[in-house]
Coordinates of C-alpha atoms and ligand atoms in Angstrom, one line a residue:
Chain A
X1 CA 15.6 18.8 6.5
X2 CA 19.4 18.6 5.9
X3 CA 20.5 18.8 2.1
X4 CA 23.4 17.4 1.2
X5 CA 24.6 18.1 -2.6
X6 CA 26.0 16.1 -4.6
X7 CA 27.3 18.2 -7.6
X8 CA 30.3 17.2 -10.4
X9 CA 30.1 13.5 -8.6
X10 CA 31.4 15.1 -5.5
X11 CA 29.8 16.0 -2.4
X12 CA 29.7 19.4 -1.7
X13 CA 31.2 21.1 1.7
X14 CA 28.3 20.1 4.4
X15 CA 28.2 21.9 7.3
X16 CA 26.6 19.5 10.3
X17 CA 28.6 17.8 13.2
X18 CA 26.1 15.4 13.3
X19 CA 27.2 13.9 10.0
X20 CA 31.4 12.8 9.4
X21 CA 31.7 13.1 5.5
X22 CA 35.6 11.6 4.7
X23 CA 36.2 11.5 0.8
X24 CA 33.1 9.4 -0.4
X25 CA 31.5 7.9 2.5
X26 CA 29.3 9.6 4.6
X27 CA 28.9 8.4 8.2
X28 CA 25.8 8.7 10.3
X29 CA 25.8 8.5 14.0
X30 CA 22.7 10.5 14.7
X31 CA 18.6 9.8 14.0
X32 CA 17.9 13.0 11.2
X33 CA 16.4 13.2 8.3
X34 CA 18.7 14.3 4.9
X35 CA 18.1 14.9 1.5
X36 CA 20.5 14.2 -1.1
X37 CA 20.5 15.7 -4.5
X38 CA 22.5 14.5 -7.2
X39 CA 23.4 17.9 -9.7
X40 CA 25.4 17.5 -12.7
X41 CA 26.9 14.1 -12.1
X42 CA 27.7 11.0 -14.1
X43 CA 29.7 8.8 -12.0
X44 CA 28.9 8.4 -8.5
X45 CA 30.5 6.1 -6.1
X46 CA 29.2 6.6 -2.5
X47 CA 29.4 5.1 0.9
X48 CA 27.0 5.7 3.8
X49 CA 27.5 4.2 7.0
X50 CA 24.2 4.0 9.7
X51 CA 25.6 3.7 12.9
X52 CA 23.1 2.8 15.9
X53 CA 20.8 5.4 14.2
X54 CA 17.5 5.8 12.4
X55 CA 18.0 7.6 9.3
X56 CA 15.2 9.1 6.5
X57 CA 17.3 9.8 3.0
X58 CA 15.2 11.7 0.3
X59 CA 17.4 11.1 -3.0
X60 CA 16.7 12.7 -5.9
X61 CA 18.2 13.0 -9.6
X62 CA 16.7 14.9 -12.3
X63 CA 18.5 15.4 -15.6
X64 CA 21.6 13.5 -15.6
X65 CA 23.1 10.7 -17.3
X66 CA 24.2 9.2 -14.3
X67 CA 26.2 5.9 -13.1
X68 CA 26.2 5.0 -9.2
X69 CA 27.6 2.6 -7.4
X70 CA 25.9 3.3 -3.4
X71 CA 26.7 1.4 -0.7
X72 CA 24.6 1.2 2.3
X73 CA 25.8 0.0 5.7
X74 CA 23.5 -0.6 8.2
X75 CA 24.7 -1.5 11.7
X76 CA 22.1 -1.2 14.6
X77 CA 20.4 0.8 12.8
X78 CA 17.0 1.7 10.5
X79 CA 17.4 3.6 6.9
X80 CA 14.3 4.7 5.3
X81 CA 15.3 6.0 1.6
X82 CA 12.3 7.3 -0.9
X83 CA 14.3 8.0 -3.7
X84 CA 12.5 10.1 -7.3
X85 CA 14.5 9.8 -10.5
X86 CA 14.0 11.6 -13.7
X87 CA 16.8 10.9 -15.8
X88 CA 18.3 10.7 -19.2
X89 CA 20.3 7.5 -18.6
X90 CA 21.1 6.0 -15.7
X91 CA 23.0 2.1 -14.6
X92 CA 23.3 1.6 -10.9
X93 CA 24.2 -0.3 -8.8
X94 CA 22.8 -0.3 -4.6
X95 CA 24.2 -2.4 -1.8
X96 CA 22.4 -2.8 1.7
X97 CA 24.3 -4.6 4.0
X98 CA 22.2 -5.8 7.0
X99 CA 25.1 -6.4 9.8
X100 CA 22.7 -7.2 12.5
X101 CA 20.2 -7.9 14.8
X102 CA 17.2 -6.1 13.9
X103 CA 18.6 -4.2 11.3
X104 CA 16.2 -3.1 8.7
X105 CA 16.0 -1.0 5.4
X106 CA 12.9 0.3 3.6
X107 CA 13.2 1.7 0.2
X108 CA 10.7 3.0 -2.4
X109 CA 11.4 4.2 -5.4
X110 CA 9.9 6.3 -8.1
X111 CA 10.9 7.2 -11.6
X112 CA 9.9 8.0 -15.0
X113 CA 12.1 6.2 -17.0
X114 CA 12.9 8.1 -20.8
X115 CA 16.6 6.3 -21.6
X116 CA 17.5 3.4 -21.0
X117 CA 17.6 2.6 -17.3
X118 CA 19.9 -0.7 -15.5
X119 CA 19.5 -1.4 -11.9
X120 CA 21.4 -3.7 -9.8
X121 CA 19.9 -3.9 -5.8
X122 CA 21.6 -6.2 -3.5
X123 CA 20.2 -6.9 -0.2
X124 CA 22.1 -8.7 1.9
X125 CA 20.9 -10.0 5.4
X126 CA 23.7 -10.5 7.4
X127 CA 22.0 -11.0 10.4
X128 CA 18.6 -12.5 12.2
X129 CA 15.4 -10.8 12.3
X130 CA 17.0 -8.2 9.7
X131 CA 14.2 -6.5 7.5
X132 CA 14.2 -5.0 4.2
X133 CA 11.5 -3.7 2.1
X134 CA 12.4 -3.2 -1.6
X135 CA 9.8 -0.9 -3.3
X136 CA 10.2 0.5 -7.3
X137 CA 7.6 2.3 -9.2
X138 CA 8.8 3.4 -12.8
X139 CA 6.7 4.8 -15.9
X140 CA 8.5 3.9 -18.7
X141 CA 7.8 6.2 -21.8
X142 CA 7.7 5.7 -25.2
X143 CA 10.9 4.0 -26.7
X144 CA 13.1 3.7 -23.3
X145 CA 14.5 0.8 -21.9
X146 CA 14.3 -0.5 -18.1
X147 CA 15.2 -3.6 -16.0
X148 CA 15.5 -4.3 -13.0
X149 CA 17.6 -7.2 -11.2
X150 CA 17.2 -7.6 -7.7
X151 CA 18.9 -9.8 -5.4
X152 CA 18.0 -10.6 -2.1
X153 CA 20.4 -12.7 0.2
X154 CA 20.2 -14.3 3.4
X155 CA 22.8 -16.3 4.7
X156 CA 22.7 -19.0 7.6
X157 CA 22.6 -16.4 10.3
X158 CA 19.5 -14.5 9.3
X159 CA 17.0 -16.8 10.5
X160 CA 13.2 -14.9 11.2
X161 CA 13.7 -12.1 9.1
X162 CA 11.8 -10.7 6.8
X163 CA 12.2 -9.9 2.5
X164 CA 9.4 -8.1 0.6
X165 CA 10.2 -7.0 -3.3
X166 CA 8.0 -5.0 -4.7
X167 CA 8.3 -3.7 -8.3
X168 CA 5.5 -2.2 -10.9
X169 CA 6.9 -0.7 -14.2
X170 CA 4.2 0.6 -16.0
X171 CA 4.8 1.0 -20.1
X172 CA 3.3 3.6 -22.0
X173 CA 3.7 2.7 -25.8
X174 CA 6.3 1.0 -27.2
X175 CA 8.9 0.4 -24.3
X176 CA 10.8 -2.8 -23.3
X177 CA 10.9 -3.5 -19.2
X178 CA 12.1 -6.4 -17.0
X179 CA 12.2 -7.4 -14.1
X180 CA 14.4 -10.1 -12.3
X181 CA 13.5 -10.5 -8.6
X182 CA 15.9 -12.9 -7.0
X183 CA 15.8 -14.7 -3.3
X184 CA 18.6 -16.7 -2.6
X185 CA 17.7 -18.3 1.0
X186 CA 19.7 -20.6 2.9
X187 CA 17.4 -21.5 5.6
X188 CA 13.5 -21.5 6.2
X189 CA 13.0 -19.4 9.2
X190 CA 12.5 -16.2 6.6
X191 CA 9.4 -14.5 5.2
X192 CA 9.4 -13.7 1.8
X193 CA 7.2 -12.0 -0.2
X194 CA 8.2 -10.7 -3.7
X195 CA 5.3 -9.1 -6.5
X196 CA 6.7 -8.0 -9.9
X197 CA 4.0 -6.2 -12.5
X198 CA 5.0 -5.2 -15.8
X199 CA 1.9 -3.7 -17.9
X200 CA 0.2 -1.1 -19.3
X201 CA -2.9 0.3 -16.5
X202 CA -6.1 -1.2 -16.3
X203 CA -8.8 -0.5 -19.3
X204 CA -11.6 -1.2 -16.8
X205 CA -9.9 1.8 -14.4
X206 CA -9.6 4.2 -17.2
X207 CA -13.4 3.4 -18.0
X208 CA -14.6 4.2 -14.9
X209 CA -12.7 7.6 -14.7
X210 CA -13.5 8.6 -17.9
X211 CA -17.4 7.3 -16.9
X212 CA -17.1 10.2 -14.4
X213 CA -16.0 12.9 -16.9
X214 CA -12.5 12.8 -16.8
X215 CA -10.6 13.0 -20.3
X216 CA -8.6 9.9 -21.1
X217 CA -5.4 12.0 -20.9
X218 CA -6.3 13.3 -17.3
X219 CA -7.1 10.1 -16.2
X220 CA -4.0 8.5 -17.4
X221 CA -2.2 11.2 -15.7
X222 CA -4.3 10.6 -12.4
X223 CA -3.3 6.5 -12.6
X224 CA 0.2 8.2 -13.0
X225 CA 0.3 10.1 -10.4
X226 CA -1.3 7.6 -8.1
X227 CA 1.5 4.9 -9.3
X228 CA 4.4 7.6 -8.8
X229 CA 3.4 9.2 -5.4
X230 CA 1.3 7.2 -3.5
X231 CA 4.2 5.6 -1.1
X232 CA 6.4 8.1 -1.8
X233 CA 6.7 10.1 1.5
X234 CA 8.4 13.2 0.3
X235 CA 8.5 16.9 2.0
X236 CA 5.8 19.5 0.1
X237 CA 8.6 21.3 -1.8
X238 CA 9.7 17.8 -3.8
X239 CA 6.7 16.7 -4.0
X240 CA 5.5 19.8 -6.0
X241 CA 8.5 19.9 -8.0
X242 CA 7.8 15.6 -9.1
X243 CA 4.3 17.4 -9.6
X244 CA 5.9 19.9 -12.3
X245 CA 7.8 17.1 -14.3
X246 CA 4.5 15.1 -14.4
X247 CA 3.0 17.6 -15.8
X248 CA 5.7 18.7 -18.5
X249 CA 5.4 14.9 -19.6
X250 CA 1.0 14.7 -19.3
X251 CA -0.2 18.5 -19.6
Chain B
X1 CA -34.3 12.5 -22.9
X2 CA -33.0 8.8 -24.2
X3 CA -34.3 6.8 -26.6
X4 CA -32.5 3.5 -27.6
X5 CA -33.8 2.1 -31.1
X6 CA -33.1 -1.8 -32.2
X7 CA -30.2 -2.2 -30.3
X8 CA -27.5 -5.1 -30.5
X9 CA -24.6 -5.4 -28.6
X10 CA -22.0 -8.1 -28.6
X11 CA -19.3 -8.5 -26.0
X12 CA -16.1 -11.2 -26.6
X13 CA -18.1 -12.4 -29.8
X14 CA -21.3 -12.6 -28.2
X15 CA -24.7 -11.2 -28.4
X16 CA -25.9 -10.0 -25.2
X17 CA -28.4 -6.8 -26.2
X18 CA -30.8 -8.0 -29.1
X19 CA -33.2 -5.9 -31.4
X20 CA -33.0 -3.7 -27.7
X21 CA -35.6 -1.1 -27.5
X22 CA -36.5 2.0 -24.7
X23 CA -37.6 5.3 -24.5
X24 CA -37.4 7.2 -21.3
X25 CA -38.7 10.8 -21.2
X26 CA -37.8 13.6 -19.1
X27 CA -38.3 13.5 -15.3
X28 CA -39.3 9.7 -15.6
X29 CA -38.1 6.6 -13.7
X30 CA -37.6 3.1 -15.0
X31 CA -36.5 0.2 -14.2
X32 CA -35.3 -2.7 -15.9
X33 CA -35.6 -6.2 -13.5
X34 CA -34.1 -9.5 -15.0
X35 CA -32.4 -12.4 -13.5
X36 CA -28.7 -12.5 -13.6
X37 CA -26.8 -12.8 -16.8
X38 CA -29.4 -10.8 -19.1
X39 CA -27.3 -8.1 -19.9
X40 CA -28.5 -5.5 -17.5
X41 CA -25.1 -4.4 -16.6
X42 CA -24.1 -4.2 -20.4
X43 CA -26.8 -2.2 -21.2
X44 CA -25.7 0.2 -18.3
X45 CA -22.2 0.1 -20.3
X46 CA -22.9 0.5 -23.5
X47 CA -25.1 3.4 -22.7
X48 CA -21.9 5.2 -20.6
X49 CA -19.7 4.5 -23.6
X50 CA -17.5 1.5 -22.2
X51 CA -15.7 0.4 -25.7
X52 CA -15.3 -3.3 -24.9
X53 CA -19.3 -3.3 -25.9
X54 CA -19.6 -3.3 -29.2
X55 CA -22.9 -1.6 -31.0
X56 CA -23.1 -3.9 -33.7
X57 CA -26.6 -2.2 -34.8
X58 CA -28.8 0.7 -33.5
X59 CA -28.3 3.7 -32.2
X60 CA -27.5 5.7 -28.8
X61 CA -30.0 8.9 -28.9
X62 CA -29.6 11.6 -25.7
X63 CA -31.0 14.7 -25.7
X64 CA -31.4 14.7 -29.6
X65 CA -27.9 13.6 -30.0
X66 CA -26.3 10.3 -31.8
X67 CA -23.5 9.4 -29.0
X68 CA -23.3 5.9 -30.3
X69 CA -19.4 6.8 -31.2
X70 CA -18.9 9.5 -28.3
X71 CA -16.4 8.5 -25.8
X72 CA -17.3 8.0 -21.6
X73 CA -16.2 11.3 -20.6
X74 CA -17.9 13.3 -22.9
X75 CA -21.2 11.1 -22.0
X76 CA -21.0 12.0 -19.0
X77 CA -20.1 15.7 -19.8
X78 CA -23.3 15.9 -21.5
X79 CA -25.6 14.4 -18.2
X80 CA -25.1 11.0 -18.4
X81 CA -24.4 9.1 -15.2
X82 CA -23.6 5.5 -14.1
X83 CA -23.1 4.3 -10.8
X84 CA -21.7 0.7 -11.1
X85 CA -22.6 -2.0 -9.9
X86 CA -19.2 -2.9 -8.7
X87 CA -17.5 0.1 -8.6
X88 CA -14.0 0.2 -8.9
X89 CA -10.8 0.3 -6.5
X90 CA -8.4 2.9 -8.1
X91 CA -5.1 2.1 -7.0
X92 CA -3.0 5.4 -5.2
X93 CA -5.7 8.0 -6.2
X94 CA -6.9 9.5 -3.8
X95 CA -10.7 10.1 -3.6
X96 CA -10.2 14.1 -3.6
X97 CA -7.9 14.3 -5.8
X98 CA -10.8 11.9 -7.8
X99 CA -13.7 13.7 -7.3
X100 CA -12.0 17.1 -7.5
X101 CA -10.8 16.4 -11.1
X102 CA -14.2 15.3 -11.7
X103 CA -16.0 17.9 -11.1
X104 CA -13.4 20.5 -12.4
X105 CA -13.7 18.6 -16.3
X106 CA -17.1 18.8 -15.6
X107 CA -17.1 22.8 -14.7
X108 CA -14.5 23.6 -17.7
X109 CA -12.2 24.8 -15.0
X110 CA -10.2 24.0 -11.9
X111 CA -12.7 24.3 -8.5
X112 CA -11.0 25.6 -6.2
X113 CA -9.7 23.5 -2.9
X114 CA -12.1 25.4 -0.4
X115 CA -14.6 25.1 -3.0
X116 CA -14.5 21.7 -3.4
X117 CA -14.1 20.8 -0.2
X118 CA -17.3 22.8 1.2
X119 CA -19.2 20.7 -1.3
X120 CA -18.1 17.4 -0.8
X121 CA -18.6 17.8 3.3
X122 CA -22.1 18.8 2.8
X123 CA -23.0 16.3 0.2
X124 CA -21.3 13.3 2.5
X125 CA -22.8 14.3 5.8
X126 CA -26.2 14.2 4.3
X127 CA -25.4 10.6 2.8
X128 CA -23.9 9.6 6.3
X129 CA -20.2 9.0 4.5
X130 CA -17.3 8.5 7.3
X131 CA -15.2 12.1 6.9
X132 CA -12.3 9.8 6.2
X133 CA -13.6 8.1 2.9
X134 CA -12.7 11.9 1.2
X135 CA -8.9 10.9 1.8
X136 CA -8.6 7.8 1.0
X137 CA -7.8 5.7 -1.9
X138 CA -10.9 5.1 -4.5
X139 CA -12.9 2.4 -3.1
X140 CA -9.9 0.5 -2.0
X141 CA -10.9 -0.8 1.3
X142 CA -14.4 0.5 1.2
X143 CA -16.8 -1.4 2.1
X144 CA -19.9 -2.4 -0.8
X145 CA -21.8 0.2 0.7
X146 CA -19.3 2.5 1.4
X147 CA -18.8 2.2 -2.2
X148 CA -21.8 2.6 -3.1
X149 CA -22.6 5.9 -0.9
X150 CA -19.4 7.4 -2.7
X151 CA -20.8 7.0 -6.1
X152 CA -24.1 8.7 -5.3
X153 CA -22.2 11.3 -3.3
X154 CA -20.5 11.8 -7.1
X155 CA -24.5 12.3 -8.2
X156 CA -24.6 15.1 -5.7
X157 CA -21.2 16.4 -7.2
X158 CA -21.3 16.4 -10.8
X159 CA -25.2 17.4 -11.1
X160 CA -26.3 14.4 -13.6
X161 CA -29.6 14.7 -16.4
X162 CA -30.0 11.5 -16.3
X163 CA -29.1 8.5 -13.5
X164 CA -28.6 4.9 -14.2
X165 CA -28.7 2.5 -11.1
X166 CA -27.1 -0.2 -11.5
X167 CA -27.9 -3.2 -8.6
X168 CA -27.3 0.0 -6.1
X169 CA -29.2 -2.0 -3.3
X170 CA -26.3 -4.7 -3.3
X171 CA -23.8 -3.9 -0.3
X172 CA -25.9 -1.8 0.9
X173 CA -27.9 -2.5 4.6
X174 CA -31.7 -1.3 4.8
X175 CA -30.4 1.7 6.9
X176 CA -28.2 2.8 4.3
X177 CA -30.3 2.1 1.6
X178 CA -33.1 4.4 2.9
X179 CA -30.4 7.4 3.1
X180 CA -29.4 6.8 -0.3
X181 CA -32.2 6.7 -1.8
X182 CA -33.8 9.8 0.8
X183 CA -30.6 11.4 -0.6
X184 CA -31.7 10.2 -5.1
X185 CA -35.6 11.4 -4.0
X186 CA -34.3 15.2 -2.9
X187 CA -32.1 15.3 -5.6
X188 CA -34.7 14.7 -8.6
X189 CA -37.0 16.9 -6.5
X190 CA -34.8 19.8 -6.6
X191 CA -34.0 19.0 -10.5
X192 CA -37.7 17.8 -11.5
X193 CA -36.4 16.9 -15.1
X194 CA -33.8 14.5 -14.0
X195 CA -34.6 11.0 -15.6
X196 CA -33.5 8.0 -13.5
X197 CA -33.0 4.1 -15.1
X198 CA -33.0 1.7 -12.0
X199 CA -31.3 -1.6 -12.6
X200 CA -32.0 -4.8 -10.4
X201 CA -33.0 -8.2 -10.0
X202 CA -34.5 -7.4 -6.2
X203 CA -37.6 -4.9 -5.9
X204 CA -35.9 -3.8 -2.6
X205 CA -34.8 -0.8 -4.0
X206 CA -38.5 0.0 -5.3
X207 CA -40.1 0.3 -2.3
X208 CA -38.6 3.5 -1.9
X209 CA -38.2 4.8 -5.7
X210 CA -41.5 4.3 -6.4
X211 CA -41.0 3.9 -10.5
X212 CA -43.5 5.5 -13.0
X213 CA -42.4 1.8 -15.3
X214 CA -40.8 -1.7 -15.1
X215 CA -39.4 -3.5 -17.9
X216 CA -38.4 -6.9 -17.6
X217 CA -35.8 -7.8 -19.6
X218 CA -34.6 -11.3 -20.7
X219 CA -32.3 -12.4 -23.0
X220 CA -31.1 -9.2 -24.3
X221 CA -34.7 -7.8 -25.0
X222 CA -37.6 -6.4 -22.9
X223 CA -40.3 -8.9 -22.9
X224 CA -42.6 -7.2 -20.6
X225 CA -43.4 -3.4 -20.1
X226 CA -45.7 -2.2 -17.1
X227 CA -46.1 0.0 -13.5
X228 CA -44.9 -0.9 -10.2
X229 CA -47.8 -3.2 -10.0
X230 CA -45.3 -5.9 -12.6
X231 CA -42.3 -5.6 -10.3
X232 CA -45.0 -6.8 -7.0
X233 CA -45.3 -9.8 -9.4
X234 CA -42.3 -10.5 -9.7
X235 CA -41.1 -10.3 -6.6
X236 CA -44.5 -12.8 -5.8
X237 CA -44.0 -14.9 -8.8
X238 CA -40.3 -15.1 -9.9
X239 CA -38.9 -14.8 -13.9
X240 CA -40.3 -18.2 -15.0
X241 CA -43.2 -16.8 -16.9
X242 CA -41.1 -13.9 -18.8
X243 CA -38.6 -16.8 -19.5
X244 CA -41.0 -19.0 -21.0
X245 CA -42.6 -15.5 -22.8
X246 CA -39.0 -15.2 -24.2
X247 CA -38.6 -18.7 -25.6
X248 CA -41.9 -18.5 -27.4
X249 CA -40.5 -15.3 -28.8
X250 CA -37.5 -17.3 -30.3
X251 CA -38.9 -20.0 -31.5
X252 CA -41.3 -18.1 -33.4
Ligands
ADP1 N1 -16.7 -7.8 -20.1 C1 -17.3 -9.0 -20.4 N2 -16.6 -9.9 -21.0 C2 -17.2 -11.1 -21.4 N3 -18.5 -11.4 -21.2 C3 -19.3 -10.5 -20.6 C4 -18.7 -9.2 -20.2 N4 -19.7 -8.5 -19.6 C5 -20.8 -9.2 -19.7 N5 -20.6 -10.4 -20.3 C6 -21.5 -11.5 -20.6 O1 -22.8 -10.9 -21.0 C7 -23.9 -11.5 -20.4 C8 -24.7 -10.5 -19.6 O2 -23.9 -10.0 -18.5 P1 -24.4 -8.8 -17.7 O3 -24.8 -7.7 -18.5 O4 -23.4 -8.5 -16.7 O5 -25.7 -9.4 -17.0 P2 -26.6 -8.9 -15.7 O6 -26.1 -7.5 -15.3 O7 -28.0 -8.9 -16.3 O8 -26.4 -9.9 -14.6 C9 -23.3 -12.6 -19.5 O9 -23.4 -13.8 -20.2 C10 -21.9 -12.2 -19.3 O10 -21.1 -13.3 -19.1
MG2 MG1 -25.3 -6.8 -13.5

């Protein structure tokens, strides 16, 4: 995979003629697969541009108080983003812009929310038979603050395509959550599918792990890990260090 | 090995278990038969520790210990095992990672992956378990007796003192149910002292755990105590007569 850092809010020299970087907007004319790591930054303010290309982004952010405003332009084209967050603050803000035919975007995202956490995700089908899939797991721990506002928009020219939101926070103690999921339509040619779950896990799933042996803590921290990982498609090395921070917060 | 003493058990405000009684020794197999809506699965429950059932009188006793206020996991630490009788889908945990953690609170420590995995392909072959069901999601998508092979396959795993069966013949076909309980038999007969509680309102299941008693159990109590010989009567002659047993017993 191909990193690309992110580091003091700008992005570091990156060394592939596959991908044009000019000032804050990264252009993509070539299927890869990249991962971006934000590193000491508070105020991000990125462009990406898919260009008749399939492209797999695996963002991640650990430690920051961080602002972003992202833009994603999709043009013939398919972005897959899985995206883990472990911040101190963060307020963002995504656009995906769905210029045409076909055009599709898949996003899941995981984070353990500790702050207090904003997000703003516009999708906007520009197009017909455009497809997006809009997928947010969080954990929100004791005291933090999260919400979620998501907009999805189709205009007149997107007939047959297709909107799923899909949003879970799960509180731990005291924490306060929302989630807005929005669908403006214009026509009725779409499918649309949103599920929004704010709660605590299951008593009845804890039971039946504990039931087995497993300690209330360790099964808490298997529903966690279950919740945070299981659509996540992340390469081994991430996916051990999202394994560490799980484990600093649930030894 | 458990001995249950003038039980009562209320769940949302009402009685289900009432002046409960039962004593089951070591290496003995019981079974409790009742129509639905008895209490059967609560008493399964409340033995495992599930907190929504509230002892309101009585006490718990296994292997010479009060676990009235002990919590599931320890319960089962201590030999106590429940397969459900609707076992449940565990969303984004995978079975290994499941079973493995398991076993490893059971052991004290962390069992190794080629460890664990040596086990669990031995234990599912003999149970005739798909290979795949190891990798998936916790009952999400199994089928009933999928399911309910997974949680006997757990029997084999965690090495149980003492078994309790709930409605394990539902979801399951008569193919599978002879492998399952082929799979219970072996087990007890390798561990002699095992002590096995069979819970059902069919005597399917009996004709191949032969039980050394049968309780029938209405209303929260056991009105009738006997061999195999009661559950062939049943099967015959349906509840009626036990229910109309029980309602003499109230209105005296
Ligand atoms: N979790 C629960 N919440 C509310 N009522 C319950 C619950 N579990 C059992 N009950 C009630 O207790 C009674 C006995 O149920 P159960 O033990 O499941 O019966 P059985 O297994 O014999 O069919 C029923 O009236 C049932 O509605
Ligand atoms: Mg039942």
């Amino acid at each position: 995979m191909n990193k690309i850092r992110v580091s003091k809010n700008k992005i570091s020299n990156f060394d592939n003629d596959k991908v044009i970087v000019e000032g804050n907007t990264i252009n993509f004319n070539y299927s890869g697969e990249y991962e971006i790591e934000y590193v000491d930054c508070n105020d991000i303010f990125l462009i990406f541009n898919i260009n008749g290309c399939n492209i797999k982004l695996c963002e991640s952010s650990f430690d920051n108080n961080i602002c972003i405003k992202n833009t994603y332009n999709i043009k013939k084209g398919y972005l897959v983003i899985n995206k883990f967050y472990n911040n101190k603050s963060v307020s963002e803000e995504l656009n995906f812009n769905l210029y045409e035919c076909e055009d599709r975007i898949d996003y899941t995202f995981s984070d353990i929310c500790l702050g207090e956490e904003k997000y703003l995700i516009n999708i906007n089908h520009k197009n017909k038979k455009t497809i997006s899939n809009i997928n947010n797991r969080a954990i929100s721990l004791k005291n933090s603050k999260i919400n979620f506002i998501i907009n999805s928009n189709v205009i007149k020219e997107g007939i047959d395509s297709v909107l799923n939101q899909n949003t879970r926070i799960v509180t731990l103690d005291n924490s306060d959550a929302k989630i807005c999921p929005n669908m403006f339509i214009d026509l009725d040619d779409v499918s649309a599918k949103h599920g929004s779950v704010i709660g605590t896990f299951n008593n009845e799933q804890i039971f039946y792990l504990m039931s087995k042996g497993i300690s209330y803590y360790d099964s808490l921290k298997l529903l966690i890990k279950g919740c945070l990982l299981s659509d996540l498609v992340v390469v081994a090395d991430k996916k051990m260090k999202i394994l560490e921070i799980i484990d600093r917060y649930w030894r | 090995m458990l001995s249950i003493k003038k039980l009562n058990v209320s769940v949302d405000e009402k009685e289900v278990l009432n002046d409960f009684n039962l004593d089951i020794k070591d290496g003995s197999i019981h079974v409790i038969m009742g129509p639905n809506g008895v209490g059967k699965s609560t008493l399964s429950r409340v033995i495992m520790g599930d907190n929504r059932y509230k002892v309101t009188n009585g006490e718990i006793i296994f292997a010479d210990v009060n676990i009235n206020e002990l919590t599931p996991d320890v319960r089962s630490k201590m030999g106590i095992f429940l397969a459900m009788q609707n076992p449940l889908e565990i969303d984004g945990v995978s079975n290994q990672d499941f079973l493995r953690t398991a076993m490893s609170s059971h052991a004290g420590k962390n069992i190794g992956l080629y460890d664990f995995i040596l086990k669990c392909e031995k234990a599912s072959e003999e149970l005739k378990m798909d290979k795949s069901l190891i990798h998936r999601t916790v009952n999400v998508g199994f089928s009933g007796g999928e399911k309910k092979k997974n949680e006997v396959l757990q029997i084999k795993l965690l090495n149980p003192k003492f078994i309790i069966l709930d409605e394990l013949d539902s979801g399951l076909d008569v193919d599978s149910l002879k492998i399952v309980a082929k799979n219970i038999l072996s087990y007890k007969e390798e561990k002699k002292d095992t002590s096995i509680l069979i819970i059902t309102h069919l005597s399917k299941i009996l004709e191949y755990i032969k039980p050394d008693y049968v309780h029938v159990l209405i209303d929260g109590k056991l009105v009738a105590t006997g061999d195999y010989d009661l559950a062939l009567d049943i099967e015959k002659n349906g509840y009626n007569k036990y229910i109309d047993m029980s309602n003499v017993i109230v209105k005296e």
